Amino acid sequence: MDKIVIIDDEEDIRDILSYNLVKEGFTVFSAANGQEGIQICKTELPSLVILDVMMPGMDGVEVCESLRKTP
């Protein structure tokens, strides 16, 4: 089963996306900030990351760059 990680600072967005993706049979993990999302990605090795670009602290571009550096 494919794993998907949602990284977004807005809980409502995470909940709506998670609900619909789980309903379609995906395993979904969610994170409220970039650091938490990176840790989940390192342990779960998802097939897809849905990433909010504008987040406080570590923004989505920084998260993406960090994930791309990780083999």
PDB file of C-alpha atoms in Angstrom:
ATOM      1  CA  MET A   1       0.000   0.000   0.000  1.00  0.00           C
ATOM      2  CA  ASP A   2       1.331   3.436  -0.906  1.00  0.00           C
ATOM      3  CA  LYS A   3       2.278   5.810   1.891  1.00  0.00           C
ATOM      4  CA  ILE A   4       1.588   9.528   1.671  1.00  0.00           C
ATOM      5  CA  VAL A   5       2.856  12.250   4.016  1.00  0.00           C
ATOM      6  CA  ILE A   6       0.945  15.522   4.312  1.00  0.00           C
ATOM      7  CA  ILE A   7       2.939  18.437   5.715  1.00  0.00           C
ATOM      8  CA  ASP A   8       0.781  21.498   6.360  1.00  0.00           C
ATOM      9  CA  ASP A   9       0.432  23.916   9.266  1.00  0.00           C
ATOM     10  CA  GLU A  10      -3.356  24.073   8.891  1.00  0.00           C
ATOM     11  CA  GLU A  11      -5.083  21.210  10.666  1.00  0.00           C
ATOM     12  CA  ASP A  12      -8.281  21.469   8.590  1.00  0.00           C
ATOM     13  CA  ILE A  13      -6.357  20.943   5.343  1.00  0.00           C
ATOM     14  CA  ARG A  14      -4.489  17.959   6.801  1.00  0.00           C
ATOM     15  CA  ASP A  15      -7.758  16.436   8.020  1.00  0.00           C
ATOM     16  CA  ILE A  16      -9.618  16.846   4.719  1.00  0.00           C
ATOM     17  CA  LEU A  17      -6.748  15.460   2.644  1.00  0.00           C
ATOM     18  CA  SER A  18      -6.140  12.588   5.069  1.00  0.00           C
ATOM     19  CA  TYR A  19      -9.811  11.619   5.152  1.00  0.00           C
ATOM     20  CA  ASN A  20     -10.109  11.453   1.375  1.00  0.00           C
ATOM     21  CA  LEU A  21      -6.807   9.650   0.823  1.00  0.00           C
ATOM     22  CA  VAL A  22      -7.494   7.036   3.516  1.00  0.00           C
ATOM     23  CA  LYS A  23     -10.937   6.506   1.987  1.00  0.00           C
ATOM     24  CA  GLU A  24      -9.164   5.682  -1.309  1.00  0.00           C
ATOM     25  CA  GLY A  25      -6.949   3.104   0.415  1.00  0.00           C
ATOM     26  CA  PHE A  26      -3.728   5.005   1.056  1.00  0.00           C
ATOM     27  CA  THR A  27      -1.752   4.957   4.281  1.00  0.00           C
ATOM     28  CA  VAL A  28      -1.488   8.597   5.363  1.00  0.00           C
ATOM     29  CA  PHE A  29       0.798  10.330   7.841  1.00  0.00           C
ATOM     30  CA  SER A  30       0.521  14.018   8.634  1.00  0.00           C
ATOM     31  CA  ALA A  31       2.762  16.636  10.175  1.00  0.00           C
ATOM     32  CA  ALA A  32       2.040  20.165  11.386  1.00  0.00           C
ATOM     33  CA  ASN A  33       5.504  21.538  10.604  1.00  0.00           C
ATOM     34  CA  GLY A  34       8.546  20.923   8.447  1.00  0.00           C
ATOM     35  CA  GLN A  35      10.772  19.307  11.064  1.00  0.00           C
ATOM     36  CA  GLU A  36       8.092  16.822  12.071  1.00  0.00           C
ATOM     37  CA  GLY A  37       7.404  16.053   8.416  1.00  0.00           C
ATOM     38  CA  ILE A  38      11.066  15.370   7.672  1.00  0.00           C
ATOM     39  CA  GLN A  39      11.260  12.928  10.572  1.00  0.00           C
ATOM     40  CA  ILE A  40       8.160  11.074   9.380  1.00  0.00           C
ATOM     41  CA  CYS A  41       9.541  10.895   5.835  1.00  0.00           C
ATOM     42  CA  LYS A  42      12.837   9.462   7.084  1.00  0.00           C
ATOM     43  CA  THR A  43      11.104   6.665   8.976  1.00  0.00           C
ATOM     44  CA  GLU A  44       8.160   5.891   6.667  1.00  0.00           C
ATOM     45  CA  LEU A  45       9.764   6.434   3.212  1.00  0.00           C
ATOM     46  CA  PRO A  46       6.546   7.622   1.530  1.00  0.00           C
ATOM     47  CA  SER A  47       5.710   7.355  -2.160  1.00  0.00           C
ATOM     48  CA  LEU A  48       4.352  10.908  -2.142  1.00  0.00           C
ATOM     49  CA  VAL A  49       4.709  14.046  -0.012  1.00  0.00           C
ATOM     50  CA  ILE A  50       2.018  16.721  -0.136  1.00  0.00           C
ATOM     51  CA  LEU A  51       3.730  19.859   1.064  1.00  0.00           C
ATOM     52  CA  ASP A  52       2.496  23.339   1.975  1.00  0.00           C
ATOM     53  CA  VAL A  53       4.934  25.967   0.706  1.00  0.00           C
ATOM     54  CA  MET A  54       4.041  28.738   3.155  1.00  0.00           C
ATOM     55  CA  MET A  55       4.545  27.545   6.731  1.00  0.00           C
ATOM     56  CA  PRO A  56       6.020  29.295   9.756  1.00  0.00           C
ATOM     57  CA  GLY A  57       9.535  28.324  10.778  1.00  0.00           C
ATOM     58  CA  MET A  58      10.795  25.945   8.125  1.00  0.00           C
ATOM     59  CA  ASP A  59       8.880  26.693   4.913  1.00  0.00           C
ATOM     60  CA  GLY A  60       7.962  24.128   2.291  1.00  0.00           C
ATOM     61  CA  VAL A  61      10.857  24.971  -0.006  1.00  0.00           C
ATOM     62  CA  GLU A  62      13.345  24.304   2.799  1.00  0.00           C
ATOM     63  CA  VAL A  63      11.596  21.032   3.618  1.00  0.00           C
ATOM     64  CA  CYS A  64      11.731  19.975  -0.030  1.00  0.00           C
ATOM     65  CA  GLU A  65      15.445  20.818  -0.272  1.00  0.00           C
ATOM     66  CA  SER A  66      16.154  18.860   2.896  1.00  0.00           C
ATOM     67  CA  LEU A  67      14.219  15.815   1.684  1.00  0.00           C
ATOM     68  CA  ARG A  68      15.959  15.861  -1.701  1.00  0.00           C
ATOM     69  CA  LYS A  69      19.374  15.795   0.021  1.00  0.00           C
ATOM     70  CA  THR A  70      18.396  12.675   1.956  1.00  0.00           C
ATOM     71  CA  PRO A  71      18.941   9.443  -0.016  1.00  0.00           C
TER      72      PRO A  71
END
